[in-house]
mmCIF file of C-alpha atoms and ligand atoms in Angstrom:
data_model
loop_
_atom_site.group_PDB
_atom_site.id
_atom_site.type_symbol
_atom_site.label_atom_id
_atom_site.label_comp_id
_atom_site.label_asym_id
_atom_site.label_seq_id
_atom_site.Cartn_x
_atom_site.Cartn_y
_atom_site.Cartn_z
ATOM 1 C CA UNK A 1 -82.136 -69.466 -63.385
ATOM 2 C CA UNK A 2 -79.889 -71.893 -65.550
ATOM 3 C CA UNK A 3 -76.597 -70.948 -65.269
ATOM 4 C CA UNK A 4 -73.162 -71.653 -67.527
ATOM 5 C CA UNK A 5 -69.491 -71.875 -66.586
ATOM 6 C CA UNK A 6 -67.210 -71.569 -69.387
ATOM 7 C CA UNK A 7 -63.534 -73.387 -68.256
ATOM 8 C CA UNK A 8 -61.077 -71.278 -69.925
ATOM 9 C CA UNK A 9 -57.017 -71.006 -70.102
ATOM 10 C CA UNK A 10 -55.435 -68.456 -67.775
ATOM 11 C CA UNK A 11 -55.358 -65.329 -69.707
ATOM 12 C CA UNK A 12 -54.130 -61.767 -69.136
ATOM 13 C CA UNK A 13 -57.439 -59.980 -70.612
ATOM 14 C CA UNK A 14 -60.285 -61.078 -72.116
ATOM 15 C CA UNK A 15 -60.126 -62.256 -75.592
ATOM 16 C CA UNK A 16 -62.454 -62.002 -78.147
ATOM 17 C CA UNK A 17 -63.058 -65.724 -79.556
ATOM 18 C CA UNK A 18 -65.784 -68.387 -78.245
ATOM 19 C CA UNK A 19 -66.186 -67.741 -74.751
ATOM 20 C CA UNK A 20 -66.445 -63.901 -75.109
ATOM 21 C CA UNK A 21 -69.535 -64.365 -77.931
ATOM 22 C CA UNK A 22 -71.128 -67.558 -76.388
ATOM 23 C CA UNK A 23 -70.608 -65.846 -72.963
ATOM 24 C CA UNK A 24 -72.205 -62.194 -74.171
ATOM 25 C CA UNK A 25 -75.419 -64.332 -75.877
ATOM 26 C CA UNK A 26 -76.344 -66.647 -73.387
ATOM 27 C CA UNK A 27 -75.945 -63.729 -70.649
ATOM 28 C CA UNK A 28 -78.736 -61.560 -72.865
ATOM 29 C CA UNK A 29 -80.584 -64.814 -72.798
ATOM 30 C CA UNK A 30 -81.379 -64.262 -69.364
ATOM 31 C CA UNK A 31 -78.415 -67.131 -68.174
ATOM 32 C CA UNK A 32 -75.982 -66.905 -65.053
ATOM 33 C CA UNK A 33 -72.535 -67.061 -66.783
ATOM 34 C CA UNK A 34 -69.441 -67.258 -65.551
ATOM 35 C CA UNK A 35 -65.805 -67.685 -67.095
ATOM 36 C CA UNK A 36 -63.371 -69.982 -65.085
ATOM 37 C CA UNK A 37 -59.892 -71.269 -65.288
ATOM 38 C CA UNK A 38 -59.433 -74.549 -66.131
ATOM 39 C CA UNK A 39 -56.555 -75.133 -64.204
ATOM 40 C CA UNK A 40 -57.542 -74.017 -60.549
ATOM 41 C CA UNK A 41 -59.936 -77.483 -60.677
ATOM 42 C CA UNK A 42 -60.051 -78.660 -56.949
ATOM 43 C CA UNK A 43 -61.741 -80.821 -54.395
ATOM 44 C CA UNK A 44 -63.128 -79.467 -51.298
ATOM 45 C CA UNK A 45 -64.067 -82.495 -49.326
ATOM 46 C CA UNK A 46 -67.098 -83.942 -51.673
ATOM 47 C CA UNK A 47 -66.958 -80.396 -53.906
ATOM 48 C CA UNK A 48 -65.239 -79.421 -57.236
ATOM 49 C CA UNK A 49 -64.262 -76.067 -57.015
ATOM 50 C CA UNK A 50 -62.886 -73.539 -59.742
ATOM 51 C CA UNK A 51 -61.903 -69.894 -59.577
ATOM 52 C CA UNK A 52 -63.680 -67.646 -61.939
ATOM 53 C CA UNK A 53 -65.720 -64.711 -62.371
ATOM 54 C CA UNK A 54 -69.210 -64.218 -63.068
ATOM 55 C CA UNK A 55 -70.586 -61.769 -65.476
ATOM 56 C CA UNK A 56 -72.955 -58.596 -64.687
ATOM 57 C CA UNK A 57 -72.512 -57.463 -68.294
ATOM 58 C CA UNK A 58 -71.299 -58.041 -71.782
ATOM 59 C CA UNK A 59 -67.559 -58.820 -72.229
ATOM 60 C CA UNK A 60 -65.475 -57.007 -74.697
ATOM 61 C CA UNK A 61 -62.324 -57.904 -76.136
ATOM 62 C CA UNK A 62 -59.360 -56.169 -73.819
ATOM 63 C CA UNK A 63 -61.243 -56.012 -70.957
ATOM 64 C CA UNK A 64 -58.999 -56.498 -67.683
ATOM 65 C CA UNK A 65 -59.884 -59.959 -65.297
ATOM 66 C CA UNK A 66 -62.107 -58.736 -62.527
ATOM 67 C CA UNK A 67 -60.711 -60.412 -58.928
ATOM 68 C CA UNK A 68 -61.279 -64.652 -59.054
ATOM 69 C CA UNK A 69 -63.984 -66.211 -56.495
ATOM 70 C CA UNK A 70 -64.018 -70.057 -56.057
ATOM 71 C CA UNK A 71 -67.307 -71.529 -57.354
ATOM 72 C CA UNK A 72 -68.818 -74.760 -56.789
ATOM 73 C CA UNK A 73 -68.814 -76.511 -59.837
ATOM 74 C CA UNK A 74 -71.900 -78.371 -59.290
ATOM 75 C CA UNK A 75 -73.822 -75.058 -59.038
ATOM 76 C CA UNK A 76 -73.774 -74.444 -62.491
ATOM 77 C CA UNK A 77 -75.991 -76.058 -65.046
ATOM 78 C CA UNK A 78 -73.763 -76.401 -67.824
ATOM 79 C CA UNK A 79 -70.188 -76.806 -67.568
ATOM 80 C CA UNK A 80 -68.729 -75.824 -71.566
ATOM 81 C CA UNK A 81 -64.919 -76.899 -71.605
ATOM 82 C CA UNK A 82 -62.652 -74.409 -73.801
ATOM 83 C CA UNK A 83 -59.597 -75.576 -72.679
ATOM 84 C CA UNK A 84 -57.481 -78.444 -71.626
ATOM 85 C CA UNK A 85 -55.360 -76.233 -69.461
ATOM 86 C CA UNK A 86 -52.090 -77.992 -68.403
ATOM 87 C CA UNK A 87 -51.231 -81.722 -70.261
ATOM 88 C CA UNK A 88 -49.580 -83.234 -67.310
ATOM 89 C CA UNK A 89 -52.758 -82.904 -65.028
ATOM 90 C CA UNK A 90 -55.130 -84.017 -68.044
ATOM 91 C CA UNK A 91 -56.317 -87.105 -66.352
ATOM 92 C CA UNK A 92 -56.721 -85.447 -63.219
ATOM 93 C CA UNK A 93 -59.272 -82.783 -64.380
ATOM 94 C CA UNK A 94 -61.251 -85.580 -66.674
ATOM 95 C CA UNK A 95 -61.730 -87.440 -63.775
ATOM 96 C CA UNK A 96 -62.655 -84.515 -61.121
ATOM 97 C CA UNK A 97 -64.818 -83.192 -63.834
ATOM 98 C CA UNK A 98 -66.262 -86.761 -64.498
ATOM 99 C CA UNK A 99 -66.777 -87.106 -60.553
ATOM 100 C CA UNK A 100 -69.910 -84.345 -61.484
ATOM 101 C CA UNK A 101 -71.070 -85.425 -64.870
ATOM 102 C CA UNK A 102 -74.097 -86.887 -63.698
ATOM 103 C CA UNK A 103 -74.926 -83.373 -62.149
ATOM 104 C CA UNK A 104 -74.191 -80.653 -64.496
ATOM 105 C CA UNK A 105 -74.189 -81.095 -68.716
ATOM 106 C CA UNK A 106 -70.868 -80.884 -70.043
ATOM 107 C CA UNK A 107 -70.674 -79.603 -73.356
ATOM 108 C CA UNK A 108 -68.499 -81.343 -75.171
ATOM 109 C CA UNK A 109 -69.080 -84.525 -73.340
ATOM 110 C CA UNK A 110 -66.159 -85.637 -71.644
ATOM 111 C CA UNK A 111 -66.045 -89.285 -73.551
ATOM 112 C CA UNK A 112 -66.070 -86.304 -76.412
ATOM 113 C CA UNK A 113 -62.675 -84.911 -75.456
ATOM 114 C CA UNK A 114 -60.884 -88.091 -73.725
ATOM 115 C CA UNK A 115 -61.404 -89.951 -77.323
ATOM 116 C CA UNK A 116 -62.348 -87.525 -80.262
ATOM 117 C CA UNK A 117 -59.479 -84.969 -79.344
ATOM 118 C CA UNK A 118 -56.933 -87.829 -79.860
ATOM 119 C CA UNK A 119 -56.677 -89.493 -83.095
ATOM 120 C CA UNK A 120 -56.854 -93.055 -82.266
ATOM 121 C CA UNK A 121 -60.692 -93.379 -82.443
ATOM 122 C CA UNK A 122 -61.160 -91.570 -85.555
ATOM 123 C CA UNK A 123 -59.063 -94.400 -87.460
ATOM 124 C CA UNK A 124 -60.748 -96.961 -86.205
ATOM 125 C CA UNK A 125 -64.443 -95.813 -87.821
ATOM 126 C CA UNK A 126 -63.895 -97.124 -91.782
ATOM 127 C CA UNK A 127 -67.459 -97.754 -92.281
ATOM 128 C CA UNK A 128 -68.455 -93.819 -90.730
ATOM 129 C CA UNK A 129 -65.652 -91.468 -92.501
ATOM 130 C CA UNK A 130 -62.563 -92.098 -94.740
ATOM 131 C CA UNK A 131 -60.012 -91.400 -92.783
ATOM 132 C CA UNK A 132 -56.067 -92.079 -93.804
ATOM 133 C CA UNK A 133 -54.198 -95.217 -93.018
ATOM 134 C CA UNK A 134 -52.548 -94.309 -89.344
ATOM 135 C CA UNK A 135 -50.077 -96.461 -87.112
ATOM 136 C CA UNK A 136 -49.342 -95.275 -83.617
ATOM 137 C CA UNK A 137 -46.449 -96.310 -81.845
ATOM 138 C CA UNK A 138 -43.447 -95.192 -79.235
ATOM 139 C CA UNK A 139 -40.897 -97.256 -80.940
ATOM 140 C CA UNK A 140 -39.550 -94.905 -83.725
ATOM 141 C CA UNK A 141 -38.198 -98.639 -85.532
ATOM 142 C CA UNK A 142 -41.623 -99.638 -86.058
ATOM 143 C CA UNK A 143 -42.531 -96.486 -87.470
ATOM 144 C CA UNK A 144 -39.539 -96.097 -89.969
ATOM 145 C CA UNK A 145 -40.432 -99.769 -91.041
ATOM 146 C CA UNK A 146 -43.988 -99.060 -91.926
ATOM 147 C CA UNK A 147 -42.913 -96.024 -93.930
ATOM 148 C CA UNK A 148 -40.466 -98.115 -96.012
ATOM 149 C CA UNK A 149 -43.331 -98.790 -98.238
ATOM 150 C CA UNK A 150 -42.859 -96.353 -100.156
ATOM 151 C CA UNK A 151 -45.284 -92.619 -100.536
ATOM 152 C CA UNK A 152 -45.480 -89.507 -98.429
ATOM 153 C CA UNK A 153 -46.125 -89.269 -94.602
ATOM 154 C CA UNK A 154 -47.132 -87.253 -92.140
ATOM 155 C CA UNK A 155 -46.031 -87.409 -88.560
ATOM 156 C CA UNK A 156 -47.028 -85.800 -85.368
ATOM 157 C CA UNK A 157 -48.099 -86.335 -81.846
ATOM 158 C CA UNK A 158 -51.622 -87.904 -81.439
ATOM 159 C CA UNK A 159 -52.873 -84.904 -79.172
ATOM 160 C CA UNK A 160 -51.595 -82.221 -80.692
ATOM 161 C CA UNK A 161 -53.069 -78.852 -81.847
ATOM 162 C CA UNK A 162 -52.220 -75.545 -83.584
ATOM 163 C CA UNK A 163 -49.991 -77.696 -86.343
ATOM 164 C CA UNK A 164 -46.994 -77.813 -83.867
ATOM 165 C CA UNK A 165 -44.973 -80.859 -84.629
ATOM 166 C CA UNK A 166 -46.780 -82.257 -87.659
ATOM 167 C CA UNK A 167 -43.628 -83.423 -90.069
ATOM 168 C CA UNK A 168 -44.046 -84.100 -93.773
ATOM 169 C CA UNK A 169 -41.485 -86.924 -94.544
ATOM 170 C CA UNK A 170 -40.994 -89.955 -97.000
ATOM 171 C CA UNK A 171 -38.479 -92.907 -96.693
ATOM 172 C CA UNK A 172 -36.198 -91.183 -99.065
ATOM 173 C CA UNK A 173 -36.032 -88.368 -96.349
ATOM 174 C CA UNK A 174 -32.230 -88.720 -94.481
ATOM 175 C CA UNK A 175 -33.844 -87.045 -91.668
ATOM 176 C CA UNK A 176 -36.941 -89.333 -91.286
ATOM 177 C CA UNK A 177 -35.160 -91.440 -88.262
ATOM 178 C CA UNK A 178 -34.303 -89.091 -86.562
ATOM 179 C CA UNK A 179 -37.803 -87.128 -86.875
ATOM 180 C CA UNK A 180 -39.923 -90.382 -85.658
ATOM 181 C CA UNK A 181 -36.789 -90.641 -82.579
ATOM 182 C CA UNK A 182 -37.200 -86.997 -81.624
ATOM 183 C CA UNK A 183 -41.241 -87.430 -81.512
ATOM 184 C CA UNK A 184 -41.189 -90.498 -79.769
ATOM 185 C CA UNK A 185 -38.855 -88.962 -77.076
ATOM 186 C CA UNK A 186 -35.091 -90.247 -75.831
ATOM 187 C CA UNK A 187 -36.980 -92.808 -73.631
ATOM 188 C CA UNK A 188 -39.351 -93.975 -76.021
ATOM 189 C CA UNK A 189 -42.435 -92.921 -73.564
ATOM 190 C CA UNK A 190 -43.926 -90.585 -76.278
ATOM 191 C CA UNK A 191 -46.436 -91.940 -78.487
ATOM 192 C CA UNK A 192 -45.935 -91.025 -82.373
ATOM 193 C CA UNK A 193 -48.901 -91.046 -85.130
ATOM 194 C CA UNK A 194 -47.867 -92.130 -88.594
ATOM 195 C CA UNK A 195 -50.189 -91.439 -91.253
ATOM 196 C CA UNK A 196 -50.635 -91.840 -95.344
ATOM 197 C CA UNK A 197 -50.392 -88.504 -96.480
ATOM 198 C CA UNK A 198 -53.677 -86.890 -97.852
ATOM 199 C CA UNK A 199 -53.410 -86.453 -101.847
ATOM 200 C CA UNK A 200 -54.938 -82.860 -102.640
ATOM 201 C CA UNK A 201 -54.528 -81.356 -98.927
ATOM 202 C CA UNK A 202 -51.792 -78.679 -100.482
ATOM 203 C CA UNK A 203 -55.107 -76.793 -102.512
ATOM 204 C CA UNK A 204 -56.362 -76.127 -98.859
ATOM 205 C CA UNK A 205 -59.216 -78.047 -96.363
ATOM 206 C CA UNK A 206 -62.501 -76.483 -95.574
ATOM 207 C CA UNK A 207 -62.724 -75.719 -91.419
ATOM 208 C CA UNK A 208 -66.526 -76.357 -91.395
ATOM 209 C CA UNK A 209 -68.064 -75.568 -87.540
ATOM 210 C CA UNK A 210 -70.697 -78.099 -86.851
ATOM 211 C CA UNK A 211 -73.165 -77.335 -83.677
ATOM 212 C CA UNK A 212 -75.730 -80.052 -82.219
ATOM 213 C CA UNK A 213 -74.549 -81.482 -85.228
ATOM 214 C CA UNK A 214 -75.328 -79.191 -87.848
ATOM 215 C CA UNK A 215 -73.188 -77.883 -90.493
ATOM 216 C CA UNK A 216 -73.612 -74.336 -89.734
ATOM 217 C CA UNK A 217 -70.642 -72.206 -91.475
ATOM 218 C CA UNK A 218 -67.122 -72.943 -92.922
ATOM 219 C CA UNK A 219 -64.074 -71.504 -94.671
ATOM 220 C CA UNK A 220 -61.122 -72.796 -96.597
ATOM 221 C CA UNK A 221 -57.746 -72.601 -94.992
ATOM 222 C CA UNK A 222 -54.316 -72.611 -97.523
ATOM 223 C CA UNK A 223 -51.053 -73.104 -96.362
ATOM 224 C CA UNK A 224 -47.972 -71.050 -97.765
ATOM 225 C CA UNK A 225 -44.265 -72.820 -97.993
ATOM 226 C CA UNK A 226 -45.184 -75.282 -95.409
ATOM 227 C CA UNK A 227 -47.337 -78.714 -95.356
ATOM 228 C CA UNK A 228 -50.178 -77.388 -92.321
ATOM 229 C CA UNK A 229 -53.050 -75.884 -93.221
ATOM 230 C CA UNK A 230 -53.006 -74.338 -89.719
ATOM 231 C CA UNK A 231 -53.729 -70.630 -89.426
ATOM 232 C CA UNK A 232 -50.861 -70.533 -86.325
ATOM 233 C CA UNK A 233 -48.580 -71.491 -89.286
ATOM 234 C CA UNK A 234 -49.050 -68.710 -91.733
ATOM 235 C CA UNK A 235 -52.009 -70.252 -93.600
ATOM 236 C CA UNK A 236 -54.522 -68.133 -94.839
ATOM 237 C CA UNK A 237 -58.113 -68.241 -94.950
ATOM 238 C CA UNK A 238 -60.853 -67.094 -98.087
ATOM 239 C CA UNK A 239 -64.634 -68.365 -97.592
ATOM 240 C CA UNK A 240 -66.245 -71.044 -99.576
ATOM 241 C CA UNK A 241 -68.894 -73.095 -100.186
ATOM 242 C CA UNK A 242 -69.968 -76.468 -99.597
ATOM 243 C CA UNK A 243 -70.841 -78.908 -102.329
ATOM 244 C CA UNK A 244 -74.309 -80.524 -101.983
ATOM 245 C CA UNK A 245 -71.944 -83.694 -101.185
ATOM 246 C CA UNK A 246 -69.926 -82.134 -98.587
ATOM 247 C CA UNK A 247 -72.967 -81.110 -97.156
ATOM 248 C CA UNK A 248 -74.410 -84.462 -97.481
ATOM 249 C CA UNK A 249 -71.366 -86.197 -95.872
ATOM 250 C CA UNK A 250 -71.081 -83.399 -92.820
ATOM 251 C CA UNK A 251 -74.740 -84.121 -91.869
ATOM 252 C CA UNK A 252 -73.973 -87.650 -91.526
ATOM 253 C CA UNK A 253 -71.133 -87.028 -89.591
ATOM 254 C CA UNK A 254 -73.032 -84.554 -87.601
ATOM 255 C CA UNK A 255 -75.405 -87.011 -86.455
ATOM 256 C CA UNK A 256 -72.252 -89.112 -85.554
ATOM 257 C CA UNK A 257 -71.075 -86.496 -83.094
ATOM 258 C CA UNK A 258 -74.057 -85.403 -81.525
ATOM 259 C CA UNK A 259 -74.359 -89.308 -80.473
ATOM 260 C CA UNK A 260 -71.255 -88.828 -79.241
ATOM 261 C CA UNK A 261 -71.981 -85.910 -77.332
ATOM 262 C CA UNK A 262 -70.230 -83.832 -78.790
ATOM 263 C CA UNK A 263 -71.910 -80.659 -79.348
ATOM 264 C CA UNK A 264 -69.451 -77.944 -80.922
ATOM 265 C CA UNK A 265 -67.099 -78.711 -82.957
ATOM 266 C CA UNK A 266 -64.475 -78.111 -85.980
ATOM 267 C CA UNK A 267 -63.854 -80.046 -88.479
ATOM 268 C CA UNK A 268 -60.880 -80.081 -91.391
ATOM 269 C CA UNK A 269 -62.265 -81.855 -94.268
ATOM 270 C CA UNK A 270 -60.663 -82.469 -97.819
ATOM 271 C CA UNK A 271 -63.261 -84.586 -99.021
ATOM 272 C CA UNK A 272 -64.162 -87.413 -98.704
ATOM 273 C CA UNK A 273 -60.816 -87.292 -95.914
ATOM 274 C CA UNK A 274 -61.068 -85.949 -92.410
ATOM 275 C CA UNK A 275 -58.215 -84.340 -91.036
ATOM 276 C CA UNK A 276 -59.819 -84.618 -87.176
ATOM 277 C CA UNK A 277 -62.619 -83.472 -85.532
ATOM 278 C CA UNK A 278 -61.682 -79.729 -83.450
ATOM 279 C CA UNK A 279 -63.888 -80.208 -80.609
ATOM 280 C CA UNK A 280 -61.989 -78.285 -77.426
ATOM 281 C CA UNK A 281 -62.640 -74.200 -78.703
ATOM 282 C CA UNK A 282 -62.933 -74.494 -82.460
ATOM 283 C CA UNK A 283 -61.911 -71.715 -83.896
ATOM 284 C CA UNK A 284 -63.861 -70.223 -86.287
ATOM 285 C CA UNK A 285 -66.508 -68.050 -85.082
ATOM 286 C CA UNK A 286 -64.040 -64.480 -85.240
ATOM 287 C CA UNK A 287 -62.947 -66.021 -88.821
ATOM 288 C CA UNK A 288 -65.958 -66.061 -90.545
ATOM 289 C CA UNK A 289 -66.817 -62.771 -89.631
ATOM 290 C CA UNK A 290 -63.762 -61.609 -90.429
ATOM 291 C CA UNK A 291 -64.204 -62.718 -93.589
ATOM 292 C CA UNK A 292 -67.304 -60.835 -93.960
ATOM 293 C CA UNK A 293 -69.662 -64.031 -93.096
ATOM 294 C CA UNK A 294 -72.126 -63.258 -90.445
ATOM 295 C CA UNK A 295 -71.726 -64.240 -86.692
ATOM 296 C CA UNK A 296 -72.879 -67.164 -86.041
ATOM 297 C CA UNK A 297 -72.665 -67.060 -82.317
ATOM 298 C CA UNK A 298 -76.746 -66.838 -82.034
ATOM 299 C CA UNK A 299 -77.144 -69.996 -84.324
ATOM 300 C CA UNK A 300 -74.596 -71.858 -82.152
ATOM 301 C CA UNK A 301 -76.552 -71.672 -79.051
ATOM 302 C CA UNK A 302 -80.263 -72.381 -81.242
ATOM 303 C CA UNK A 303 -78.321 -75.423 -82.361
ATOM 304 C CA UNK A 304 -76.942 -76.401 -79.517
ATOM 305 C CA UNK A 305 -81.039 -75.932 -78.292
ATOM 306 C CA UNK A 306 -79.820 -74.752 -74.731
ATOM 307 C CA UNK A 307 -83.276 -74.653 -73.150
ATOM 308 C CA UNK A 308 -84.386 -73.217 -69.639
ATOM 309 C CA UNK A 309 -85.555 -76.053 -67.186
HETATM 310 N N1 ADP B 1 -52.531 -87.306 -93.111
HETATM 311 C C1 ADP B 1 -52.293 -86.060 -93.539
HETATM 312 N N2 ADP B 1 -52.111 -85.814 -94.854
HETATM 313 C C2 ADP B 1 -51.843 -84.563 -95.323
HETATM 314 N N3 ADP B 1 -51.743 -83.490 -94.518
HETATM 315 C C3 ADP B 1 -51.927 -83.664 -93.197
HETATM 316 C C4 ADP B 1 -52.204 -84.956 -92.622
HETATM 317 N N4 ADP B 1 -52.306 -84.807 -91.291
HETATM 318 C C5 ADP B 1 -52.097 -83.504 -91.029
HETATM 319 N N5 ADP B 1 -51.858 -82.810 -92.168
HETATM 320 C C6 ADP B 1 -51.603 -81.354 -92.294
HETATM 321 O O1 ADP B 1 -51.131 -80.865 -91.063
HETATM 322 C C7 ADP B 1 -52.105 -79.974 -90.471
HETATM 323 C C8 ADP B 1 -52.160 -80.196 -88.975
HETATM 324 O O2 ADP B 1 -52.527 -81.546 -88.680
HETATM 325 P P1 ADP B 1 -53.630 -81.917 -87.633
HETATM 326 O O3 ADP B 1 -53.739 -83.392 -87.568
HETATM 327 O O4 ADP B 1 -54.871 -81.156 -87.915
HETATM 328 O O5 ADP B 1 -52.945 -81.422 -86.270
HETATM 329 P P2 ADP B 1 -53.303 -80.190 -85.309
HETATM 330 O O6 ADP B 1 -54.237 -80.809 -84.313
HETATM 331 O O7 ADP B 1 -51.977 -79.804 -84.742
HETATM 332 O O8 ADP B 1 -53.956 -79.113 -86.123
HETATM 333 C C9 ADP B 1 -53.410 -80.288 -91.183
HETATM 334 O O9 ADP B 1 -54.270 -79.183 -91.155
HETATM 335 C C10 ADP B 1 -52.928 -80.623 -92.589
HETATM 336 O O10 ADP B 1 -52.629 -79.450 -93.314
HETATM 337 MG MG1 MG B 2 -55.682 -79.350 -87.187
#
């Protein structure tokens, strides 16, 4: 039988969101599933091991943890990452998970979430996506130099999620130094993403959720009194529609992604601009319904063409 273990942040219940409706459809498929934590990654002599639960039945939002067993990870036939866990032991679990890749499909690959999850890579890639003009640095002088140029910026941590230290400034901004000092850290050993701010962002970006690289559903996300278009910040959501250009353009970068492996994913789009690519637990799946689209959770696994060996 194939089997699936979802890698999950430590959580008092069960939640609904991805690994509740992926979990519930590929169990009815007739698939082994179990739901791990991320961060209780070991090795056992030559094993990975990970605590976790299997599932004898559907999953349903509230439901209390049932006791943890320790799993070897190698069991399983797909491994599908839904958390980072902890950022200080990052590297660790990349390369205990990486120590298996050859063994067990890991959805989304792991070059996936080492180099799409930052944004480094995606400003590199002029001829595949427009992307805004970004300088990364942990010297907050070279920063405040670049922005001297005049125009609005945004700055925030190249890693980041959820909207949390993203900082509209300009040069004539009195708190702009101090802004880039406070990202980059006391010791300078934090690095700090400058960017050209995206004309037309404040009417909203469209979260479109992309599966084996397939525009499959999206909805527009609006920020009130604040610069993020980040639902953690207060910004609401309304569905929309794509143009037949946007749908053009998320195809292409569709079959981008899949190349790279990466197999679920978010992304923020205010064409022709990406924001970045969401691909550790888009969210998106409880949205849509929410805002009376349909589930998608059936299409994401067709897409994703999980197939029985
Ligand atoms: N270059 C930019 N221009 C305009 N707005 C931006 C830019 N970068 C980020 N933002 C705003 O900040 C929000 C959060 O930034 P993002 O890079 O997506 O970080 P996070 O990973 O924390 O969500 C975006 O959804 C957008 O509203
Ligand atoms: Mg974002």
């Amino acid at each position: 039988m194939d089997s699936i273990a979802f890698l999950i942040a430590d959580t008092e219940s069960i939640e609904d969101g991805n690994y509740l409706r992926l979990g519930n459809e590929l169990l009815q498929r007739g698939f082994g599933v179990a739901v791990c934590l991320i961060d209780s990654i070991s090795m056992h002599d030559s094993n990975i091991r990970v605590k976790g639960f299997t599932l004898n039945r559907a999953m349903n939002d509230g439901d209390s943890i049932p006791a943890l067993e320790s799993f070897d990870l190698s069991i399983f036939s797909h491994l599908w990452l839904l958390s980072l866990g902890f950022r200080r032991t990052f590297l660790d679990k990349m390369q205990l998970l990486y120590s298996i890749s050859d063994r067990v499909h890991i959805i989304n690959s792991l070059d996936t979430i080492t180099h799409l999850n930052s944004k480094y890579f995606l400003a590199t890639r002029p001829g595949q996506f427009k992307y805004p003009a970004t300088y990364a640095s942990t010297d907050p002088e070279e920063l405040y130099q670049i922005m001297q140029q005049g125009g609005m910026w945004i700055a925030k941590p190249p890693a980041g999620s959820l909207g949390r230290e993203v900082f509209l400034i300009s040069h004539e901004d009195a708190n702009a130094r101090v802004i880039l000092e406070t990202l980059c850290g006391p010791d300078k050993d934090q690095f700090t993403l400058l960017q050209a701010y995206i004309q037309g962002v404040e009417k909203g970006e469209k979260r479109v959720l992309l599966a084996g690289g397939k525009p499959i559903g999206q909805y527009r996300r609006i920020a009130k009194n604040d610069h993020r278009n980040n639902l953690h910040q207060g910004a609401s959501s309304e569905m929309c529609e794509l143009t037949a250009q946007e749908t053009r353009y998320c195809i292409a970068l569709g079959a981008f992604l899949k190349d790279f492996g990466a197999e679920f994913v978010g992304l923020d789009l205010v064409y022709p601009w990406i924001i970045e690519f969401n691909v550790i637990n888009p969210g998106g799946l409880v949205t849509i319904e929410e805002l009376g689209g349909q589930d998608l959770t059936a299409m994401i696994i067709d897409e994703i063409g999980f197939t029985h060996s």
